PDB file of C-alpha atoms in Angstrom:
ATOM      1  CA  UNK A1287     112.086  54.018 -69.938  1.00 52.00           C
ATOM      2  CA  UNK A1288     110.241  54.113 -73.162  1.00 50.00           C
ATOM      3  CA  UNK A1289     110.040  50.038 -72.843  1.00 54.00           C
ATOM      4  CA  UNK A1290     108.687  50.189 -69.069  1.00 56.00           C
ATOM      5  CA  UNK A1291     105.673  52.280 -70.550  1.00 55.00           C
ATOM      6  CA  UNK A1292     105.201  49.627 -72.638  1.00 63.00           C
ATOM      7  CA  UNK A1293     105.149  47.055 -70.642  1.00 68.00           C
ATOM      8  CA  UNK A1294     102.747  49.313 -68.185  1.00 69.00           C
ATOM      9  CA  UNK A1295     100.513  50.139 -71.008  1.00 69.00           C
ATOM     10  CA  UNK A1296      99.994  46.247 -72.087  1.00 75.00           C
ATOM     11  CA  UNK A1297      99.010  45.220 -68.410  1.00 71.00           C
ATOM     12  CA  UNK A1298      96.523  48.084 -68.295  1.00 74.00           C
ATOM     13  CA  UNK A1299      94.870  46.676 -71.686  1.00 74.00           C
ATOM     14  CA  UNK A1300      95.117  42.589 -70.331  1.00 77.00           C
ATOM     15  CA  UNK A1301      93.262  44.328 -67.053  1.00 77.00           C
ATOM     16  CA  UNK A1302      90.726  45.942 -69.186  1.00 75.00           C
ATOM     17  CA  UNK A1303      90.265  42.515 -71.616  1.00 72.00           C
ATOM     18  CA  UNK A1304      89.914  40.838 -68.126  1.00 70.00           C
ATOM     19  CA  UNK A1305      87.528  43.061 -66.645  1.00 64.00           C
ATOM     20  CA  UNK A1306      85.696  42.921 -70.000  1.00 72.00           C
ATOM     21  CA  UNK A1307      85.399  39.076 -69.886  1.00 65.00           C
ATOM     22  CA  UNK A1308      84.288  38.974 -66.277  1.00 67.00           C
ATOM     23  CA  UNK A1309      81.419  41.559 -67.295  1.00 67.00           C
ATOM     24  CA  UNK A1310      80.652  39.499 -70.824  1.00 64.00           C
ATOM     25  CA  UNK A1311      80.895  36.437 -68.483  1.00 58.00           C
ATOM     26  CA  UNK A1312      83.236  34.367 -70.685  1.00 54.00           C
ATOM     27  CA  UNK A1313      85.778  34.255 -68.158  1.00 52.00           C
ATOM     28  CA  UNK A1314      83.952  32.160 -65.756  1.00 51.00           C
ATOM     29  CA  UNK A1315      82.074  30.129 -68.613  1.00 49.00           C
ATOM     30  CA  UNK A1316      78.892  30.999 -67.128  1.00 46.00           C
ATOM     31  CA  UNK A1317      76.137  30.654 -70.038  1.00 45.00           C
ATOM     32  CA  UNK A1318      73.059  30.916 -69.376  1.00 45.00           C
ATOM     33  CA  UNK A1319      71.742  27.673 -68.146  1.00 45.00           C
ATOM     34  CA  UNK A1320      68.957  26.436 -70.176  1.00 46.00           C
ATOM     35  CA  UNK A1321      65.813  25.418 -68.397  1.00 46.00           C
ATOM     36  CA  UNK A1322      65.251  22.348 -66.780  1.00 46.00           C
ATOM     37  CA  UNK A1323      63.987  19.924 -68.882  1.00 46.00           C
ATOM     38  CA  UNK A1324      60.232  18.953 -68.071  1.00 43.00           C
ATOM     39  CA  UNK A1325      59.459  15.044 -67.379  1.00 45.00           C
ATOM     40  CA  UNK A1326      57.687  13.541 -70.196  1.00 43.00           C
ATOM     41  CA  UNK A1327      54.009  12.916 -69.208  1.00 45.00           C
ATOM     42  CA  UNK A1328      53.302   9.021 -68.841  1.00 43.00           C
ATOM     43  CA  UNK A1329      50.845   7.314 -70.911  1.00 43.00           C
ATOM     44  CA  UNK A1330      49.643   5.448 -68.133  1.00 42.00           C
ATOM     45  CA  UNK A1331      46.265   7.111 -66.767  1.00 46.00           C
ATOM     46  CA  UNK A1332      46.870   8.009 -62.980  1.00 46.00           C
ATOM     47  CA  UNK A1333      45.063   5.746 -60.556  1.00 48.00           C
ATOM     48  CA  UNK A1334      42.009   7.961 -59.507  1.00 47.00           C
ATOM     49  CA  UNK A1335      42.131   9.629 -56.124  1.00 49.00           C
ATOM     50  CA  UNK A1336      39.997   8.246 -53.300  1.00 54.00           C
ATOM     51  CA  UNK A1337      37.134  10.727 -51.766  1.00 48.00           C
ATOM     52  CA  UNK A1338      38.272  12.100 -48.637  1.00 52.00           C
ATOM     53  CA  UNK A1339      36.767  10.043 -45.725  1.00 52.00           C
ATOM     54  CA  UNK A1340      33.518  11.806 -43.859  1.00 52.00           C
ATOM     55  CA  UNK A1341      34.754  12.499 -40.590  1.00 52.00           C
ATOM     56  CA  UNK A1342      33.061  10.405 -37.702  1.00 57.00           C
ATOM     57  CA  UNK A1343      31.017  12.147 -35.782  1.00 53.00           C
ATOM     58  CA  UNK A1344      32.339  13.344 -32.327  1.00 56.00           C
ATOM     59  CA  UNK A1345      30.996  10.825 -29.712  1.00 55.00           C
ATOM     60  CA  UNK A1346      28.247  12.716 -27.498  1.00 51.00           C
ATOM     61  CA  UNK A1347      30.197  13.468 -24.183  1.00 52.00           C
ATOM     62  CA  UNK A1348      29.759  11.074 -20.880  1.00 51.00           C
ATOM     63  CA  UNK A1349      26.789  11.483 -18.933  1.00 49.00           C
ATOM     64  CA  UNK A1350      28.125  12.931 -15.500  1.00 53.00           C
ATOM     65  CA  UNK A1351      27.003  10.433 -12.783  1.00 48.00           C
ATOM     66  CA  UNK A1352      24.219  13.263 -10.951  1.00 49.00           C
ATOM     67  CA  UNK A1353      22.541  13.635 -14.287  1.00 48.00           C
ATOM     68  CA  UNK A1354      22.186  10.162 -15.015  1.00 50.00           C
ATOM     69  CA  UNK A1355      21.363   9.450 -11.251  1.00 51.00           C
ATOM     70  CA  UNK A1356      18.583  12.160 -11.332  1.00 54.00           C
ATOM     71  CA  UNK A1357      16.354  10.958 -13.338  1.00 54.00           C
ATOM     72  CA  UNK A1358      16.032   7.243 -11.300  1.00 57.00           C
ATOM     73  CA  UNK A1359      15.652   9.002  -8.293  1.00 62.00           C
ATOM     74  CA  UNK A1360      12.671  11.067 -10.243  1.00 54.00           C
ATOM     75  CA  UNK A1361      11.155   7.753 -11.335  1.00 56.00           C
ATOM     76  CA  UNK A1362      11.575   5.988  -7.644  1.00 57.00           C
ATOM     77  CA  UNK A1363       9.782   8.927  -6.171  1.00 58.00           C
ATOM     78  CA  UNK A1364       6.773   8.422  -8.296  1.00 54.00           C
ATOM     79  CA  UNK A1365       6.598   4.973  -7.679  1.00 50.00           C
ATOM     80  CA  UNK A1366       6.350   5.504  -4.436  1.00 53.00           C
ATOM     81  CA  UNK A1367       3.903   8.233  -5.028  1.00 50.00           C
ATOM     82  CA  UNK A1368       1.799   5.643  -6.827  1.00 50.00           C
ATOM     83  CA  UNK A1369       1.818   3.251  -4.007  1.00 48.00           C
ATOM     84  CA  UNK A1370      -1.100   3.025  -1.905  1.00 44.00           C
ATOM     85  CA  UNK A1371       0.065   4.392   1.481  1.00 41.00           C
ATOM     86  CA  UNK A1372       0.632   1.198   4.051  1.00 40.00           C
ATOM     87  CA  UNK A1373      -1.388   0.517   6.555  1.00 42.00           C
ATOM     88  CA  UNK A1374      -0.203   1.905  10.285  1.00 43.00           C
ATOM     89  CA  UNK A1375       1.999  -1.248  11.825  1.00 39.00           C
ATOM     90  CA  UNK A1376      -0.085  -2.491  14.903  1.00 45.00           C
ATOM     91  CA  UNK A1377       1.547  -1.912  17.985  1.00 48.00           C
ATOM     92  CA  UNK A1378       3.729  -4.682  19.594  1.00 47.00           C
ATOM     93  CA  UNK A1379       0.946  -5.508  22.234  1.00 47.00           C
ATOM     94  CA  UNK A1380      -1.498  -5.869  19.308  1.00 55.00           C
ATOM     95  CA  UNK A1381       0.729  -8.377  17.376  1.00 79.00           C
ATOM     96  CA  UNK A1382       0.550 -10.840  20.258  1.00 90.00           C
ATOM     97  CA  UNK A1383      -3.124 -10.301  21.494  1.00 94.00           C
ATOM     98  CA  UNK A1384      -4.117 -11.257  18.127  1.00 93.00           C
ATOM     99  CA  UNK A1385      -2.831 -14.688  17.959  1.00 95.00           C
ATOM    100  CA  UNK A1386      -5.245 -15.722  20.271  1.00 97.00           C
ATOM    101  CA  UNK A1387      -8.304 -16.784  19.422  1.00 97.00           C
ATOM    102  CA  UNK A1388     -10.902 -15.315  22.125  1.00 98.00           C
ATOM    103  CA  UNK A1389     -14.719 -15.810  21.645  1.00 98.00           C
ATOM    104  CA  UNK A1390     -17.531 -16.147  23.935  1.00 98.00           C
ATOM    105  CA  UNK A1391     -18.610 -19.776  24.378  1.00 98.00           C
ATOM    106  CA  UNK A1392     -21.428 -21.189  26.713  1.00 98.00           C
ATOM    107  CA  UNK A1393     -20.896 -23.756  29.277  1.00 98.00           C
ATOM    108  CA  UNK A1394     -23.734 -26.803  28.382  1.00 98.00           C
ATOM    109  CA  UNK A1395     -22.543 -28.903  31.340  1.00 98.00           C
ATOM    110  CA  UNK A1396     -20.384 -29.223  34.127  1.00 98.00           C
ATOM    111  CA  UNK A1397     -19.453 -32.480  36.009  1.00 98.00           C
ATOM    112  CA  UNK A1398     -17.176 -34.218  38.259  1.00 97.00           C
ATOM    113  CA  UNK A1399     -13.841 -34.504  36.752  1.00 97.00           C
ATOM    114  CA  UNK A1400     -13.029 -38.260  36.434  1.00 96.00           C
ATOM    115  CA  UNK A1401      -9.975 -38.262  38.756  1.00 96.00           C
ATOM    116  CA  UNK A1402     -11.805 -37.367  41.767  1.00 95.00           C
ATOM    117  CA  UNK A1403     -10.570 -33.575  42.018  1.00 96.00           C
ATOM    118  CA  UNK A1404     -11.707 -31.687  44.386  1.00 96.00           C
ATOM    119  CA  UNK A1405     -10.368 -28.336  41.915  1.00 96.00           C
ATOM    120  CA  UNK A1406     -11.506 -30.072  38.404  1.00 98.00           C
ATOM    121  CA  UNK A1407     -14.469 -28.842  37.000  1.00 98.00           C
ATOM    122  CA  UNK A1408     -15.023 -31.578  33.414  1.00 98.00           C
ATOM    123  CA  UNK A1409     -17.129 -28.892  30.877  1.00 98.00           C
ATOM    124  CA  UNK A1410     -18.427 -28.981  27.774  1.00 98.00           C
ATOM    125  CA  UNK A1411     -18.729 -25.730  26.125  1.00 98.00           C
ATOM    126  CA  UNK A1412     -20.787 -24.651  22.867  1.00 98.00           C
ATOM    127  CA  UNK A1413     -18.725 -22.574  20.740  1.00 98.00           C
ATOM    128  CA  UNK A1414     -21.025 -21.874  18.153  1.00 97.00           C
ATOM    129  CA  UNK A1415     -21.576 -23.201  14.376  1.00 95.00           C
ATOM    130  CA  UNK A1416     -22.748 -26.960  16.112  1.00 96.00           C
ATOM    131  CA  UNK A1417     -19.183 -27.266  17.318  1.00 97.00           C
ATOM    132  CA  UNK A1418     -18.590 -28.222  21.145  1.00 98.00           C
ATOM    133  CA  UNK A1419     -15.572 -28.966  22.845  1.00 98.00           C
ATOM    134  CA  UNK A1420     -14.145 -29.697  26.081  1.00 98.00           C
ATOM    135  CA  UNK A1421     -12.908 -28.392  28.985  1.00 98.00           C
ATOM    136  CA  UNK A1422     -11.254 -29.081  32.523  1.00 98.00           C
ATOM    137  CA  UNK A1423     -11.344 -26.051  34.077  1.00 98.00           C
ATOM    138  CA  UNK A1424      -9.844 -25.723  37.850  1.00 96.00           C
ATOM    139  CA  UNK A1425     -12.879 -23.800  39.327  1.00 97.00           C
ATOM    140  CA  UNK A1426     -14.260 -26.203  41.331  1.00 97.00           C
ATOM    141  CA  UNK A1427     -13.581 -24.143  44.420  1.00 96.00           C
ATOM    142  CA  UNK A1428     -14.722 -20.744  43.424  1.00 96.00           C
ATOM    143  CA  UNK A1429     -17.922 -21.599  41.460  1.00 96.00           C
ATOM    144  CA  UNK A1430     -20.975 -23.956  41.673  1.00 97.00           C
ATOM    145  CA  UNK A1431     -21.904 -26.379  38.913  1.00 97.00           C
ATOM    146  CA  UNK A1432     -25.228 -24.598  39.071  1.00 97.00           C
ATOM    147  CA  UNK A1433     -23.606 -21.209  39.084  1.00 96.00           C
ATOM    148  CA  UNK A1434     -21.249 -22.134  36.154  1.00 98.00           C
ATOM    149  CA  UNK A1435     -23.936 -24.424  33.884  1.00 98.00           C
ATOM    150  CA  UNK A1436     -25.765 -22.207  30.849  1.00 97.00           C
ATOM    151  CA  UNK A1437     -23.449 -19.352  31.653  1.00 97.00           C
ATOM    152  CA  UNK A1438     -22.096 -17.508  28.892  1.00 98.00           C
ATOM    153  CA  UNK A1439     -18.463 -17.457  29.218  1.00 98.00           C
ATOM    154  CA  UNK A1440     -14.998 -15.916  27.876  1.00 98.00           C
ATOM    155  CA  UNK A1441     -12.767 -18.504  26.704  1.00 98.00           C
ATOM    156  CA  UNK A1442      -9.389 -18.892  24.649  1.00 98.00           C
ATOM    157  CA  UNK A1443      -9.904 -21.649  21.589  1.00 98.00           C
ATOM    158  CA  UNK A1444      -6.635 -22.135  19.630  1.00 97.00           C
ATOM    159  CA  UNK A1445      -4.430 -22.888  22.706  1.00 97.00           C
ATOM    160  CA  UNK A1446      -2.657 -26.545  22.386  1.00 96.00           C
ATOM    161  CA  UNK A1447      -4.487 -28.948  23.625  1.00 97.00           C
ATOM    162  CA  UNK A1448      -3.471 -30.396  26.999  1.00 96.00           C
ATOM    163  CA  UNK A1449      -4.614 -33.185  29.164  1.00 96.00           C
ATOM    164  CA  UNK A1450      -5.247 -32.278  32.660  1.00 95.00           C
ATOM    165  CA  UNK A1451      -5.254 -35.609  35.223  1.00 95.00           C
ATOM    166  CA  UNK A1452      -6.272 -37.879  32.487  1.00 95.00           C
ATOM    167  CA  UNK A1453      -8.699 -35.680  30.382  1.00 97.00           C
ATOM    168  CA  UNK A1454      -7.904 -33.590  27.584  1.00 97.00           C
ATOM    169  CA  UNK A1455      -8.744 -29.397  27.984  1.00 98.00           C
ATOM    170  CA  UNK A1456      -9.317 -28.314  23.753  1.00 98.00           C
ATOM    171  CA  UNK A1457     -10.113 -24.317  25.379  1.00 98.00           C
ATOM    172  CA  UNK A1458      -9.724 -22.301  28.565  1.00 98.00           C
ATOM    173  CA  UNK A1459     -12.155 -20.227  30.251  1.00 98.00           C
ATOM    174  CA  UNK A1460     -10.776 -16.966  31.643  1.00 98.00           C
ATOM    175  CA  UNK A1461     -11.079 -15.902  35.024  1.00 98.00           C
ATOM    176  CA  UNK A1462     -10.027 -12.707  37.373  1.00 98.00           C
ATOM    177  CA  UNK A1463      -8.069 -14.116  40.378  1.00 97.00           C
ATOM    178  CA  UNK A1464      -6.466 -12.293  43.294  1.00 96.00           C
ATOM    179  CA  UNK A1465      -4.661 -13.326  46.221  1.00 93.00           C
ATOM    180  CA  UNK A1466      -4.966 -11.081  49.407  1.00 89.00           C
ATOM    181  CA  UNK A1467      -2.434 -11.475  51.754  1.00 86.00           C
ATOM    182  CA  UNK A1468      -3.803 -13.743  54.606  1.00 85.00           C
ATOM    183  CA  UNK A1469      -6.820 -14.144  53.006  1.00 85.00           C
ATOM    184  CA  UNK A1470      -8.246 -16.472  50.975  1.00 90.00           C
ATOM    185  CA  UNK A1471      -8.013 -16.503  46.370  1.00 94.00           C
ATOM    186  CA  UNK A1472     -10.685 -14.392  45.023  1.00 96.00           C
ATOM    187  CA  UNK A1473     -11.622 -16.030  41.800  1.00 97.00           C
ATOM    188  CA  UNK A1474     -14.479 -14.487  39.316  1.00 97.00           C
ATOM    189  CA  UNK A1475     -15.367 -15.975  35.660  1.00 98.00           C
ATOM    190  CA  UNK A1476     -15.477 -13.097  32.820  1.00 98.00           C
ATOM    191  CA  UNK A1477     -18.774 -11.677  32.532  1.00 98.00           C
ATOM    192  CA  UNK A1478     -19.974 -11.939  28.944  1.00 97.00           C
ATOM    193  CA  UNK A1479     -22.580  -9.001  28.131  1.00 96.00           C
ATOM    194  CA  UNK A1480     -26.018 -10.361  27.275  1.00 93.00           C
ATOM    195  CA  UNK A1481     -27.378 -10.214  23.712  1.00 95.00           C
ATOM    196  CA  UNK A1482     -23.729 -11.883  22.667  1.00 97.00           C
ATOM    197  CA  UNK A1483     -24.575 -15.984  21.226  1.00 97.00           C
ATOM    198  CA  UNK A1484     -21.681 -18.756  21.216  1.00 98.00           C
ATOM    199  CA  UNK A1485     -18.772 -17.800  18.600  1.00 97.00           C
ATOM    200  CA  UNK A1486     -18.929 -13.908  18.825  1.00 97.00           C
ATOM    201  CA  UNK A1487     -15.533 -12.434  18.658  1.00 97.00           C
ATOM    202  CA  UNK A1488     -13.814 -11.013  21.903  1.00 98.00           C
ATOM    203  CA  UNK A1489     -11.445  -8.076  20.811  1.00 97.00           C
ATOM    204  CA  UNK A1490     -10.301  -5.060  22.271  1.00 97.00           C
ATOM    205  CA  UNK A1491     -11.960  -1.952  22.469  1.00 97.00           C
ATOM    206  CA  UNK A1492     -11.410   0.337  19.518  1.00 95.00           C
ATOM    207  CA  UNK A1493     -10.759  -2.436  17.020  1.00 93.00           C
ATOM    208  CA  UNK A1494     -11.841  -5.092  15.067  1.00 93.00           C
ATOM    209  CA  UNK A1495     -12.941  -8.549  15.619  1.00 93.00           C
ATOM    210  CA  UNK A1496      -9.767 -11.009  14.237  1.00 88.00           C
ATOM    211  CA  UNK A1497     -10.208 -13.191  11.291  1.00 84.00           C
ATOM    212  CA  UNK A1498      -7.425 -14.890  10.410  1.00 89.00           C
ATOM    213  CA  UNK A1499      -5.789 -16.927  13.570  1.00 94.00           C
ATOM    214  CA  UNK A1500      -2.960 -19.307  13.858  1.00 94.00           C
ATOM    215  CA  UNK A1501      -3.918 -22.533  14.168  1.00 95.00           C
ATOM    216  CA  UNK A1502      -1.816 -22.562  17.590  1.00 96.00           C
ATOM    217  CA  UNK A1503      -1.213 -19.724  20.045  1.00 96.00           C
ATOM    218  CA  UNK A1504       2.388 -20.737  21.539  1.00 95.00           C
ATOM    219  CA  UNK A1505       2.978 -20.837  24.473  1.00 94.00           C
ATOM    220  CA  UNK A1506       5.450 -17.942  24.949  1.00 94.00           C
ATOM    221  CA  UNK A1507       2.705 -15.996  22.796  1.00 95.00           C
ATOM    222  CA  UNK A1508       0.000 -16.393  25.560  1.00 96.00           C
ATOM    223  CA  UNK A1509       2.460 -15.765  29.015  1.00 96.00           C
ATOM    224  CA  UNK A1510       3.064 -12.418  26.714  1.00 96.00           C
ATOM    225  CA  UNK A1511      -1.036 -11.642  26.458  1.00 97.00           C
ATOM    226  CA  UNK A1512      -1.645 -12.856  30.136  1.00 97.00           C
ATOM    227  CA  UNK A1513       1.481 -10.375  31.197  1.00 96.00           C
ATOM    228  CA  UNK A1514      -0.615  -7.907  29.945  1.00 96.00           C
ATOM    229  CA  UNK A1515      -4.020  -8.721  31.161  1.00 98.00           C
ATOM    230  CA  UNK A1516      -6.021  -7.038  34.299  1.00 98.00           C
ATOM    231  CA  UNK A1517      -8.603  -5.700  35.703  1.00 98.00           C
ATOM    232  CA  UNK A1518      -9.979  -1.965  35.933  1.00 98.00           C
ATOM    233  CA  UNK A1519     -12.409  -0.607  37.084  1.00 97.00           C
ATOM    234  CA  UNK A1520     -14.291  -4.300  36.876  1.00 98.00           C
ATOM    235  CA  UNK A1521     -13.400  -4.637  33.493  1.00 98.00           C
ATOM    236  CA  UNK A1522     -10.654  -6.686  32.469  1.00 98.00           C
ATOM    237  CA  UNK A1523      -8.445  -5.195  29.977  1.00 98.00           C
ATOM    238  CA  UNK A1524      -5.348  -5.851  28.153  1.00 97.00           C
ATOM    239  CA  UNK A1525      -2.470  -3.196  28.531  1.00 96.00           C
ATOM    240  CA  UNK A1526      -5.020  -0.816  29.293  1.00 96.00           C
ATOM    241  CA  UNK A1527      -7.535  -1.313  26.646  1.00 97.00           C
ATOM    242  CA  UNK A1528     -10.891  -2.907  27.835  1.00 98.00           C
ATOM    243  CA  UNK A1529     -11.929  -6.356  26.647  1.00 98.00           C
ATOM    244  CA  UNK A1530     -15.192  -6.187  23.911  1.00 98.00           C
ATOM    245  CA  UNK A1531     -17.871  -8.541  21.926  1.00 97.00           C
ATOM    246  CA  UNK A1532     -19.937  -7.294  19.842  1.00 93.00           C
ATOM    247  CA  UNK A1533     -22.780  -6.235  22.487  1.00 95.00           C
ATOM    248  CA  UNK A1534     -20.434  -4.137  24.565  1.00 97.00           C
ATOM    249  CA  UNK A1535     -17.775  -4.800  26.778  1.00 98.00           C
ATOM    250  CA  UNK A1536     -16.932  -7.610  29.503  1.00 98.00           C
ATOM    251  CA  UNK A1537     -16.936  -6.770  33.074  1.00 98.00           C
ATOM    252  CA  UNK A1538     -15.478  -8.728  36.263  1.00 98.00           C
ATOM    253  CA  UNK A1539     -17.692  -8.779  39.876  1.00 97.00           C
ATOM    254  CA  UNK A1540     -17.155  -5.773  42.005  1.00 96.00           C
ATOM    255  CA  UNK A1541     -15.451  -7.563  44.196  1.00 95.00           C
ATOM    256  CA  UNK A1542     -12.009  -8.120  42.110  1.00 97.00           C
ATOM    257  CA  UNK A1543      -9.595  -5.332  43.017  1.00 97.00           C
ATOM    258  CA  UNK A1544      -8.161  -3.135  40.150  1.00 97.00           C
ATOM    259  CA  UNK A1545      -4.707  -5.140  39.283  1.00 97.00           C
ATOM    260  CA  UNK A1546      -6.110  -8.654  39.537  1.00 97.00           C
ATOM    261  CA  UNK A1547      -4.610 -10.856  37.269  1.00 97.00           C
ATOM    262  CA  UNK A1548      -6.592 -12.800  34.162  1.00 97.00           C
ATOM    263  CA  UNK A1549      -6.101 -16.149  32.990  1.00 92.00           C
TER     264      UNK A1549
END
């Protein structure tokens, strides 16, 4: 008994050396650890640090297509703001009436055309500025030589020349016809109004005299203008606009029926 206390008692003093060392730490062996030991510093200077790069500037956003559109509409509107308004566009009739070259022209002679006709008229015509010029106009059986000589006349200058049985025509003189049935053609020469002189301008009524002509009124050009010719109340007119020089306009006998046809 007495020896099992002993033994009892020495295990209670090896627990208390044991919980001794683990409070004093020896048991384990932990020491404090010393501190980390600090890198010696090199004797090599350190490279010097580059200055942070600037930052780029943030590119300016797109221009959206309406604004950049606006502003070349605003600049095509002021150019045409700028612009001289254009002059009206002449009417389709107008176009073609003005490609031929109408003045007023006197007839200097008239004689038997060389063929023999008995429809030829051979005239020469004065057509102002010392120029004369021929032509073989088939009037022989509506209008005297004596009727038709010194007579002031209508006539068409820039058409192509043309020989007629032999003789070249350089102009035409215009005349009213009509054909009543069962009767015999009415024919009348354009009456020029007096005070006009060879080379006055033959326009329509309302506009200007021409000045710049082709050098040839086609062909398909002039069946257009005579479409369009007639007379009116004895005047002949073109589409409804009366034939003028520059004393007033021309007028057809009283005779010619409203309609008649002019070439």
């Amino acid at each position: 008994m007495v020896a099992t206390c002993s033994k009892l008692a020495e295990a209670i003093a090896r627990i208390d050396a044991l919980v001794e060392a683990l409070k004093s730490g020896k048991l384990l062996g932990t020491a404090a650890a010393p501190a980390p030991a600090v890198a010696p510093t090199s004797s090599v200077p350190a490279a010097p640090s580059r200055p942070a790069a600037a930052p780029k500037p943030a590119a300016p956003p797109a221009a959206q297509p309406a604004a950049a559109a606006a502003p070349k509409q605003a600049k095509k509107e002021k150019a045409k703001a700028s612009k001289p308004a254009a002059a009206a566009a002449p009417a389709a009739e107008e176009d073609a009436f003005a490609k031929a070259h109408l003045a007023v022209a006197r007839v200097t002679s008239v004689s038997d055309h060389p063929s023999g006709s008995e429809k030829l008229w051979l005239c020469k015509i004065d057509i102002g500025g010392g120029q004369e010029r021929q032509v073989v106009a088939g009037l022989r059986q509506h209008i005297s030589r004596e009727e038709l000589t010194g007579r002031l006349v209508a006539v068409v200058l820039n058409l192509k020349p043309a020989k007629l049985a032999g003789e070249l025509s350089e102009a035409m003189i215009l005349a009213a016809d009509h054909a009543p049935e069962g009767g015999d053609v009415l024919v009348r020469v354009l009456s020029v109004p007096e005070g006009c002189s060879p080379g006055d301008a033959i326009y329509l009524e309302g506009g200007s005299p021409g000045a710049d002509f082709p050098k040839e009124c086609k062909s398909k050009f002039w069946k257009e203008i005579v479409s369009g010719l007639a007379v009116a109340g004895a005047k002949p007119q073109y589409r409804g606009t009366t034939l003028v020089a520059s004393s007033g306009p021309l007028t057809v006998a009283a005779d010619m029926p409203d309609g008649a046809g002019i070439h």
